[in-house]
XYZ file of C-alpha atoms in Angstrom:
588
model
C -225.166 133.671 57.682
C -222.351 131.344 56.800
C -219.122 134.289 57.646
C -215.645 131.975 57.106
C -216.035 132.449 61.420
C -212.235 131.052 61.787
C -210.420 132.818 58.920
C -208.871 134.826 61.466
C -207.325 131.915 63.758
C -205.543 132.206 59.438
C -204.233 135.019 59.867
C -204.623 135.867 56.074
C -203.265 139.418 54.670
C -206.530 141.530 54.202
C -208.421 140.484 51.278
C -205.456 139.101 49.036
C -207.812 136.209 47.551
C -210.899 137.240 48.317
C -211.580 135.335 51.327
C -212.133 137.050 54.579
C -208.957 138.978 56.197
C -209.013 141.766 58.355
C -205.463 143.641 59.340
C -205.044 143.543 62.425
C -207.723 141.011 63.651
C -206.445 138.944 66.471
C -204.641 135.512 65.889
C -204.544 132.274 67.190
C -201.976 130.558 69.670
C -199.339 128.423 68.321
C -200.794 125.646 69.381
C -204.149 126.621 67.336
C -203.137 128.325 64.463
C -203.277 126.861 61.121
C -201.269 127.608 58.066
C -202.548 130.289 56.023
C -204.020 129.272 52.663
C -204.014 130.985 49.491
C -207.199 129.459 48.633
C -209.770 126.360 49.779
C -211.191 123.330 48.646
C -214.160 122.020 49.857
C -216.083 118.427 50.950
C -219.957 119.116 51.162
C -222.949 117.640 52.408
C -226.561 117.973 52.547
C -229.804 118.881 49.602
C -228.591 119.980 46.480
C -230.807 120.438 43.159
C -228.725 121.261 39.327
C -225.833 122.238 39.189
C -222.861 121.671 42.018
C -219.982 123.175 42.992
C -216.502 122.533 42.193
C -214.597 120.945 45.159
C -211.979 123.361 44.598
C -209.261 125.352 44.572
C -211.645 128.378 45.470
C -211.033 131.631 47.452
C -214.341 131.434 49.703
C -217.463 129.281 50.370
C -220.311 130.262 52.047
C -223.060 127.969 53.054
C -226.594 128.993 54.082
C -230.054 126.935 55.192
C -230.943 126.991 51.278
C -227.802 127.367 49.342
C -224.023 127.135 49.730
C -222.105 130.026 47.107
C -218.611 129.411 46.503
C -216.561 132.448 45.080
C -213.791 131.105 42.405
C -210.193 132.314 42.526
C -210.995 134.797 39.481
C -213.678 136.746 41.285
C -216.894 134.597 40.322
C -219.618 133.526 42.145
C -221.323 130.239 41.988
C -224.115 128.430 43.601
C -226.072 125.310 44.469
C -228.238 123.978 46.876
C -232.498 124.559 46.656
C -234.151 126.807 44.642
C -236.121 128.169 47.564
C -236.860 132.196 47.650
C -234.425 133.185 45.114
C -231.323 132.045 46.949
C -230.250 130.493 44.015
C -230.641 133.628 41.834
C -227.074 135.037 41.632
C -227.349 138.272 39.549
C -225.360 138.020 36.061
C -224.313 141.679 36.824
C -222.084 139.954 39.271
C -220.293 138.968 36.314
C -218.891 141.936 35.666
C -217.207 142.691 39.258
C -213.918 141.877 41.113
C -216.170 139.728 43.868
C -213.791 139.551 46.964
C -216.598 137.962 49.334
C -219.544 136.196 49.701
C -222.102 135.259 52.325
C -224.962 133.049 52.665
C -228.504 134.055 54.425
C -231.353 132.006 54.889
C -233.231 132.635 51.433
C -230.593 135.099 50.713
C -226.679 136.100 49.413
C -224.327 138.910 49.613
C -221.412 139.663 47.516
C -218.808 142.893 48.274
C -216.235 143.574 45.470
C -213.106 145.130 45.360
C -214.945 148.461 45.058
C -216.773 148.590 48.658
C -220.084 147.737 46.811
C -222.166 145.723 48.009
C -224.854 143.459 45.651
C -227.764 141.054 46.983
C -230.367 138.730 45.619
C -233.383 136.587 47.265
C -236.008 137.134 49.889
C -236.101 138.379 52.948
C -239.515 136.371 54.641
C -240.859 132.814 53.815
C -243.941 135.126 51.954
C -241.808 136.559 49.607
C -242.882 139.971 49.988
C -239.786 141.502 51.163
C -237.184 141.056 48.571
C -233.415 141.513 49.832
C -232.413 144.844 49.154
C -229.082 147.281 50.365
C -229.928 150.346 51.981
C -228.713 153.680 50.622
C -226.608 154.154 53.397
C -224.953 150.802 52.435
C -225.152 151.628 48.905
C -222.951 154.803 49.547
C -220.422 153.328 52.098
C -217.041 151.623 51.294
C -217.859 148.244 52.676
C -214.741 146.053 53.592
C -217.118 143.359 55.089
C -220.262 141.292 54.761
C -222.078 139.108 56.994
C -226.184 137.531 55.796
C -228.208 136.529 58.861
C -231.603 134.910 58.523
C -233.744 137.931 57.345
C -231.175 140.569 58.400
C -227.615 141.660 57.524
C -224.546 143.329 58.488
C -221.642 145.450 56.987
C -218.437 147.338 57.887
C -216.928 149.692 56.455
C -213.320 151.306 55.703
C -213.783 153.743 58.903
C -215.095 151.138 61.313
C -218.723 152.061 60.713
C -221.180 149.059 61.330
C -224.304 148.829 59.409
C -227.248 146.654 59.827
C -230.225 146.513 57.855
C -233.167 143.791 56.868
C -236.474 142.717 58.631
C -235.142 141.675 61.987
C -235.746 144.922 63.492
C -238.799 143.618 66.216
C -235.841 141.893 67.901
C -233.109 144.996 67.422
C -230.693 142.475 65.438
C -230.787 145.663 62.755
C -230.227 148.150 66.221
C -226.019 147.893 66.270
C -225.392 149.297 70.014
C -224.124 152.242 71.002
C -221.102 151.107 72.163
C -220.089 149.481 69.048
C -218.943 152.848 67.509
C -215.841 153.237 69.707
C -214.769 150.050 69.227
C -211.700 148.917 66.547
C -213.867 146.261 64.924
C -212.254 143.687 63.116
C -215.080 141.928 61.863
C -219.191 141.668 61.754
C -221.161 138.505 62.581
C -224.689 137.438 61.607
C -226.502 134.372 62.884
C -230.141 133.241 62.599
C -231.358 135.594 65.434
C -227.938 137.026 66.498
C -225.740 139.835 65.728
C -222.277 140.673 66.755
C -218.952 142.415 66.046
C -215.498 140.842 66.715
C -212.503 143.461 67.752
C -209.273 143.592 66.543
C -208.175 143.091 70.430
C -210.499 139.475 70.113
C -213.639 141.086 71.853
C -217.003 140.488 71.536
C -220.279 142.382 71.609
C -223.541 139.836 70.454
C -227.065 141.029 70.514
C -230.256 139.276 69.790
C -231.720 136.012 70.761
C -228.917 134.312 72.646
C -227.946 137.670 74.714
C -224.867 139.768 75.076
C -221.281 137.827 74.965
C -220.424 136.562 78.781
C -218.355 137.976 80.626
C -215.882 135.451 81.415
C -215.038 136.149 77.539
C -213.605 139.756 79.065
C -210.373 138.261 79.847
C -209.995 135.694 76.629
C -208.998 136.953 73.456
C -211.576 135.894 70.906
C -210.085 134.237 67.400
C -213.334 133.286 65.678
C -217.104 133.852 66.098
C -219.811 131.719 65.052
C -223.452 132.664 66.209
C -226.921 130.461 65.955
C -230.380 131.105 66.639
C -230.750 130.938 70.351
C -227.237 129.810 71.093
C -223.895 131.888 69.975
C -220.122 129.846 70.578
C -216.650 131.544 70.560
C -213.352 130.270 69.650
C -210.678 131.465 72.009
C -206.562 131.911 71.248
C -205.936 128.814 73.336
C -208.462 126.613 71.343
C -211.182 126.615 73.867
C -214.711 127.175 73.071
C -217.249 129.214 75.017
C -221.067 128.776 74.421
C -223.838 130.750 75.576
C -227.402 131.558 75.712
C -230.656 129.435 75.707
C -229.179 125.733 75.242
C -232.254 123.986 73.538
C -230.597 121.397 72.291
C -227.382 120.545 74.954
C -225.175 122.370 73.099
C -223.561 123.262 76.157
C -222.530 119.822 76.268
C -219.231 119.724 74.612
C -217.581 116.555 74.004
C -214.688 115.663 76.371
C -212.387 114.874 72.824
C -212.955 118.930 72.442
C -212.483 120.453 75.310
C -208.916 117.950 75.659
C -208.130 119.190 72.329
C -207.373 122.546 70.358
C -210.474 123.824 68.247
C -209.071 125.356 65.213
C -212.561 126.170 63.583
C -216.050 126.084 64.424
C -219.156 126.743 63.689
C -223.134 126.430 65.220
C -226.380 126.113 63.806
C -229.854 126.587 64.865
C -229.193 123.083 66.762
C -226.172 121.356 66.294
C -222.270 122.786 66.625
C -219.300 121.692 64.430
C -215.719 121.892 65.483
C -212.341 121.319 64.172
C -209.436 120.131 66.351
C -205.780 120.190 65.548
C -205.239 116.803 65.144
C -207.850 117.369 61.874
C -210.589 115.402 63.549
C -214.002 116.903 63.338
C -216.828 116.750 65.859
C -220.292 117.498 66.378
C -222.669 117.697 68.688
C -226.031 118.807 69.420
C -229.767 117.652 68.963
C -231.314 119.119 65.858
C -234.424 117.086 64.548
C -233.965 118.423 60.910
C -229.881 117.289 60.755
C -230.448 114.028 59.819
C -227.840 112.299 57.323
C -227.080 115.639 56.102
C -224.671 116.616 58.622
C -221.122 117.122 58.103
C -220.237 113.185 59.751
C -221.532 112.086 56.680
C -218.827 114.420 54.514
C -215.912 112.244 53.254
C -212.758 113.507 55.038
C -209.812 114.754 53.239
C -206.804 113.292 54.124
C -203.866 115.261 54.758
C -205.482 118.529 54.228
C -205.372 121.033 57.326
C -209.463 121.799 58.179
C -209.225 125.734 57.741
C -213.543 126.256 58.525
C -216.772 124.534 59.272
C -220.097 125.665 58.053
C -223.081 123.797 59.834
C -226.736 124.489 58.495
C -230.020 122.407 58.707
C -229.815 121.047 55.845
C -226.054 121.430 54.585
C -222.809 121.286 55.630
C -219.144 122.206 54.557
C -215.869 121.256 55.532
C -212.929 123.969 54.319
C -209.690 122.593 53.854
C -206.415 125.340 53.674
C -205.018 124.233 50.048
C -202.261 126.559 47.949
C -203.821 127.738 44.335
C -201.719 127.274 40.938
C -202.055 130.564 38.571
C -200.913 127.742 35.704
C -200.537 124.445 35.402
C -197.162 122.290 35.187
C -196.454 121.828 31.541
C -194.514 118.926 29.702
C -191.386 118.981 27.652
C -189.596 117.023 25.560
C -189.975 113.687 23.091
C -193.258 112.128 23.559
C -192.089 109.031 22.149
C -191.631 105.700 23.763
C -187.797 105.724 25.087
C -187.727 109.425 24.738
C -187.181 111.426 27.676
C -190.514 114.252 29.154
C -189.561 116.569 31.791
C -192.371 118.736 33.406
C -192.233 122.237 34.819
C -193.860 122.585 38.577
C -196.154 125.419 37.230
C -197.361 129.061 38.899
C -198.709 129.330 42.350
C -199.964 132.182 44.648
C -197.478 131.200 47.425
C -194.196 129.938 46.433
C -194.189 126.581 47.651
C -191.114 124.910 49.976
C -191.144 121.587 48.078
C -192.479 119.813 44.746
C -194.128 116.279 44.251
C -194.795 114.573 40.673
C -197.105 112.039 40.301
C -197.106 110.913 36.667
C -199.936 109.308 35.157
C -201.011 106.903 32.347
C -204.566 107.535 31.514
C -205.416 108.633 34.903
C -203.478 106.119 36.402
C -200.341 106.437 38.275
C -196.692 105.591 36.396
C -193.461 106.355 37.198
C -191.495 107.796 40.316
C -191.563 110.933 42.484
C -189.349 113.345 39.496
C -190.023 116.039 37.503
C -188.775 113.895 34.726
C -189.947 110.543 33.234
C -188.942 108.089 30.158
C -191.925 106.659 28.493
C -191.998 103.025 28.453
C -193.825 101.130 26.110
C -197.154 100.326 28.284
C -197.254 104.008 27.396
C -197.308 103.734 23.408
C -200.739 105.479 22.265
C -201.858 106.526 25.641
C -202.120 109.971 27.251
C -199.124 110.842 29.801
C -199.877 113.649 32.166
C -197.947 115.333 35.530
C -200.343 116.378 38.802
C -198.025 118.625 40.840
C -198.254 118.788 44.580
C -196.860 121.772 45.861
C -196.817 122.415 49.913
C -195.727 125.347 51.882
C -196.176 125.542 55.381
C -197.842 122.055 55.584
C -200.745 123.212 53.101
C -200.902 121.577 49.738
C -202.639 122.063 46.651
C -202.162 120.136 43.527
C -202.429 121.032 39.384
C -201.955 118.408 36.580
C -200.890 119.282 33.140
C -202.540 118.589 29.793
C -201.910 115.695 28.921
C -199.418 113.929 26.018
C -200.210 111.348 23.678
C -196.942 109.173 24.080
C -195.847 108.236 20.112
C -194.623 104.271 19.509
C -190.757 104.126 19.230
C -188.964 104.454 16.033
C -185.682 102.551 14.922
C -182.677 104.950 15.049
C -180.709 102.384 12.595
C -182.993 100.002 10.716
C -181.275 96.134 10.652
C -179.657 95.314 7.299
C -180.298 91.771 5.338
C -178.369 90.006 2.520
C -178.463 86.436 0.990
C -175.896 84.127 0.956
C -175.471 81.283 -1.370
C -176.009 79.901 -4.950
C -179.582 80.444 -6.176
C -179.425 76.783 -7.952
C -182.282 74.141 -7.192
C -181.014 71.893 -4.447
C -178.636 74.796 -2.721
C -179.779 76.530 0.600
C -179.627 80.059 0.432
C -178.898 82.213 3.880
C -179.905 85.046 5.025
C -177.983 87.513 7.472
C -179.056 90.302 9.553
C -177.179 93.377 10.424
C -178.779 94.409 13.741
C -180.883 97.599 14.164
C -180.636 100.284 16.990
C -181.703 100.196 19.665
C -181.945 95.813 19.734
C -184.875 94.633 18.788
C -186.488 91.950 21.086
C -186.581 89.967 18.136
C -186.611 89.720 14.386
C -188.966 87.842 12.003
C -188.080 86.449 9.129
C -189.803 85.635 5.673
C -189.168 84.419 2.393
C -190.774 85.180 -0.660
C -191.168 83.600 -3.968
C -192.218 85.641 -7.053
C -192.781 88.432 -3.953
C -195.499 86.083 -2.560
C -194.907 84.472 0.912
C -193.208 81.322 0.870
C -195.226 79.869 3.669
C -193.223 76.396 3.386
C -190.411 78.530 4.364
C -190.893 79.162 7.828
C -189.560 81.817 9.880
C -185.769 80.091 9.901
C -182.632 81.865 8.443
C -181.826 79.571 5.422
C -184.333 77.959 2.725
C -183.224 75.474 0.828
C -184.046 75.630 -2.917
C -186.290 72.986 -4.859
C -187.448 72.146 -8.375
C -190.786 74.628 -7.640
C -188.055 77.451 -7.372
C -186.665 76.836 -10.651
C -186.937 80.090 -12.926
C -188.606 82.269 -10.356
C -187.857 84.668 -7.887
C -186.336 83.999 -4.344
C -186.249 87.107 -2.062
C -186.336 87.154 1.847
C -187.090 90.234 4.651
C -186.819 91.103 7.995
C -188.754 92.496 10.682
C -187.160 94.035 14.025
C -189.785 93.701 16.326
C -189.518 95.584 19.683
C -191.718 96.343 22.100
C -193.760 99.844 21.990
C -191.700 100.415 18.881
C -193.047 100.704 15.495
C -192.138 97.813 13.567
C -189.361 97.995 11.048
C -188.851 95.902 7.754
C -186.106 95.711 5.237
C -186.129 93.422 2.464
C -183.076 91.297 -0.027
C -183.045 91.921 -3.663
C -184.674 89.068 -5.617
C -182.133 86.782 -7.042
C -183.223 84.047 -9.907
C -182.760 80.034 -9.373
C -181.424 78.274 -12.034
C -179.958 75.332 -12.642
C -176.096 75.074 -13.681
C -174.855 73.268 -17.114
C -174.997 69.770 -16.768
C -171.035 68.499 -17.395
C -169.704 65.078 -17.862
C -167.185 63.185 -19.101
C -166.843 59.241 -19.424
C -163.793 57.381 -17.925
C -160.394 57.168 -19.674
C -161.676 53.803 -21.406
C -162.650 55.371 -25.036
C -163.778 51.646 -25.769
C -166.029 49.669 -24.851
C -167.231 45.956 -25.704
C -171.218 45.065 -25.820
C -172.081 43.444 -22.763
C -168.858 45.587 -21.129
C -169.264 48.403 -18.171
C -167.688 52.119 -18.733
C -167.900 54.967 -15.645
C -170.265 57.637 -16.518
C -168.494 61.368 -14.111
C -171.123 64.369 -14.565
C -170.998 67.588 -12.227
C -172.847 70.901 -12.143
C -176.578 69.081 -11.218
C -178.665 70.165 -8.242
C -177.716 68.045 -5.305
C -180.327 64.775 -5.639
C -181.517 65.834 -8.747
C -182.950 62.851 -10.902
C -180.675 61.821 -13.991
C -181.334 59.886 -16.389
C -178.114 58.289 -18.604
C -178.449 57.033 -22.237
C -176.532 55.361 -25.251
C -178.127 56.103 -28.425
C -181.688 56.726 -26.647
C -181.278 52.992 -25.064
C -181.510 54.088 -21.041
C -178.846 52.430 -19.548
C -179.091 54.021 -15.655
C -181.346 56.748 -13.913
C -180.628 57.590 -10.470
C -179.689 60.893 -8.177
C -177.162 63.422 -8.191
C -175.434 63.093 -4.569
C -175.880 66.627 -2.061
C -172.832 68.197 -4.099
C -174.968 67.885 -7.491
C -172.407 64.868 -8.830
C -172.531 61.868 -10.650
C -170.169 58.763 -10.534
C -171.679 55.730 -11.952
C -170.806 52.450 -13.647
C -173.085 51.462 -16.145
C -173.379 48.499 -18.630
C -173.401 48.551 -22.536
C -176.146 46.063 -23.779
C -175.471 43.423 -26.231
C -177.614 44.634 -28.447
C -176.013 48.198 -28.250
C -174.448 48.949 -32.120
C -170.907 48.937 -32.789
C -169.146 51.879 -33.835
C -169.203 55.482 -32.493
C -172.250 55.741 -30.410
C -173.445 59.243 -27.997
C -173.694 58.438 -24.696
C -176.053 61.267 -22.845
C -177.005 62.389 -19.380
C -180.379 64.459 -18.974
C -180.823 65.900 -15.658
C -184.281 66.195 -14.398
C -184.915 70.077 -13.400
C -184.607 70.951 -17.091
C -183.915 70.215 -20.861
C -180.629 69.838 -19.618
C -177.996 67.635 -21.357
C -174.488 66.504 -21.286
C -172.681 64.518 -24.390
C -169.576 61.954 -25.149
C -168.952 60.050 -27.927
C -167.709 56.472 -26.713
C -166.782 53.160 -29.784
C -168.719 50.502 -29.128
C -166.866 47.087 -30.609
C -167.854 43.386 -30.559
């Protein structure tokens, strides 16, 4: 019932996508015609029960009073809406067949393929006693055309033969006049209670409810033809629209935006008429009880998108946008590593486009910059990057995305370097340095380790000075460059041992020394403030510290008691069993 009424205001070559073409139907003015589309997408409105249709890109919809079919770009057919007399019932054989078109009846579908053959499904009455069936005649014509009406239908065929058959006959709708035969039909038309045929010179012949076509129509030529139950409309070169036949519902009554502006695509209904202007604004009109919320006012607009057809039921609604098909997708190239560099192809399309857009996405979300190439940055590290092309040609766009890449964390092209420097002795502070890495790090952390366990004392600085709990173990630092959306990297020091240096001394140039007299004790080689203790003969005479260069210089006193004779004078240093010796004469 649903015939894509303005796809030849498109001016599309005959049946290259499977939508509706006819060579050498008439076209639109310039100030009407839209460009043509290699394929559709779709808003809908209105009942729908299971499954629904993709929004697109398709070749053809087709909406009818129970179901709207949509016919993919590889020749399926697909359909939703109420499962109400079969409509819904789209024969598997189908399947099997290059599907070119589709059309939508009132409990009823049609489907021609590439062959001529026709195939149908449903019922033909509310009873379900008349199931939808194609005539021999049909069966053995090569059909270039379908149209589904509400219990009848219509076909035409590679000579210019039009057929009509179904259970309309009380009201001739399945009688095609006379005079059609010597016309060069372009294209057949089936409404609820209306039949007609539109030329290749844009003229019209209707029969049924709504009466023959008027004949101020003689001197229009006729772009697209849409017809109802007891009203038919016509779309004219210069955008005008011309209704007639019994006006129920004031359909007659076109709205002053329409007739001001260019009608690019319209259709009618058993009470209510859709239409399409230029400017891409759609308006309806008309007083149908059973429209409700389900008319197409209540289908979100698409933006941008040039309206190519309307299809206006009772129940559902369609709005047809022109959009250009891929045949495959963009695909991405390159290092899928933070910093790396992803360039994307702008994929395969039935119509070569005139320009490219990339929108580059993060999850779904949009990233980077109009380009067919893009860097990873590190917001990207372990999420998915993908590319939706938009390709346009002649103001009609259609858009593919890519599969998507899982964007790697950055690696190090030259890992940092570390060393110590300084003497591993208790009371020294050992360094370390850092060679930088490649590409620079936003920072490095630093740790030292004793015995290969974290020195948590330590901190994160870049020197550690040694103590006495360091003595005999390990000492060992590392590094980590640290940068963002990069995977860390860590290189470590060898593990150098403290120790403690041989305790040295020597005792003034006085070799003698009275009881009760004073003698300079000079050690070197302790740990700076290391504890000493200094003795005569096991008598302590002085304990103190080692200055911060590990040195001792101190006067001490000989006791009166101290023995006479040659007597060892010794310095112990605290850190370990450490001593040094002289022998100084003690005298009275």
């Amino acid at each position: 019932m649903r015939l894509t009424h303005a796809l030849s205001t498109l001016a599309l070559a005959p049946l290259a996508i499977g939508l509706l073409a006819v060579t050498g139907a008439p076209t639109a003015s310039a100030e009407t015609a839209q460009p043509a589309p290699d394929a559709i997408r779709v808003s809908k409105a209105g009942d729908v029960q299971g499954a629904h249709l993709p929004s697109g890109p398709l070749a053809q919809v087709a909406t009818g009073y129970w179901s709207t079919y949509a016919l993919t770009l590889d020749g399926r057919v697909l359909a939703e809406g109420t499962p109400y007399g079969g409509a819904l019932d789209v024969p598997s054989s189908l399947a099997d067949e290059d599907v070119v078109q589709i059309d939508a009846g009132y409990r009823h579908g049609l489907a021609l393929d590439a062959d001529g053959d026709v195939t149908t499904w449903g019922w033909m009455d509310d009873a379900k006693s008349v199931p939808a069936t194609v005539p021999e005649s049909v069966q053995d014509a090569d059909v270039t055309q379908v149209a589904a009406g509400l219990n009848h239908d219509l076909a035409l065929t590679s000579t210019g033969e039009v057929l009509a058959w179904g259970d309309s006959s009380e009201i001739g709708l399945t009688t095609v006049p006379p005079e059609v035969a010597d016309l060069d039909v372009a294209s057949v038309h089936a409404g609820y209670l209306n039949s007609g045929v539109l030329t290749t010179d844009g003229k019209v012949v209707a029969w049924g409810y709504a009466g023959p076509a008027p004949a101020s129509l003689d001197d229009e030529t006729v772009v697209a033809l849409s017809l109802g139950e007891f009203t038919d409309v016509a779309l004219t070169a210069e955008g005008d629209l011309v209704i007639w036949g019994t006006d129920y519902y004031d359909l007659k009554d076109v709205p002053q935006a329409v007739q001001d502006g260019d009608v690019v695509a319209v259709d009618i209904t058993s009470g209510a008429i859709a239409a399409a202007t230029s400017d891409g604004v759609l308006h309806t009109w008309g007083n149908h009880p059973d429209l409700g919320t389900s008319t197409v006012t209540t289908i979100p607009p698409t933006t941008g998108a040039p309206i190519a057809d309307v299809q206006l039921e009772s129940y559902r609604a369609t709005i047809v946008y022109a959009t250009l098909a891929d045949t495959a997708p963009p695909t991405i190239s390159g290092d899928a590593v933070v910093d790396g560099a992803l360039s994307a192809t702008s994929g395969s399309w039935l119509t070569t486009p005139d320009t490219y857009r990339y929108q580059w996405t993060r999850d779904g979300e949009p990233v980077g910059t109009d380009a067919a190439t893009y860097v990873p940055t590190a917001a990207d590290a372990g999420h998915d990057v993908a590319v939706t092309v938009t390709a346009t040609a002649d103001g009609v766009s259609g858009t593919s995305t890519s599969a998507p890449v899982t964007i790697a964390h950055g690696q190090f092209t030259t890992a940092p370097r570390v060393s110590l420097v300084g003497v591993a002795r208790v009371g020294h502070t050992l360094r370390m340095t850092v060679t930088a890495a490649s590409p620079t790090p936003d920072k490095y952390l630093r740790v030292w380790y004793r015995d290969s366990e974290r020195l948590e004392a330590a901190g994160g600085g870049s020197t550690y000075r040694l103590t006495k709990a360091d003595l005999g173990h390990t000492i060992s630092a590392g590094v980590v460059a640290v940068r963002d959306g990069y995977q860390p990297r860590d290189v470590y020091t060898r593990d150098v041992r403290v120790a403690v240096g041989a305790a040295t001394f020597r005792v003034g140039t006085l070799a003698k020394v009275k009881r009760g007299g004073s003698l300079r004790v000079n050690a070197a080689g302790l740990a700076a403030r290391e504890t000493y203790t200094i003795t005569l003969d096991g008598k302590t005479l002085l304990r103190s510290r080692a200055n911060s260069a590990g040195r001792v210089s101190k006067v001490v006193r000989v006791p009166w008691a101290a023995r006479t004779g040659k007597r060892t004078l010794v310095v112990v240093g605290s850190y370990a069993d450490r001593t040094g010796r002289r022998t100084a004469t003690v005298t009275r």
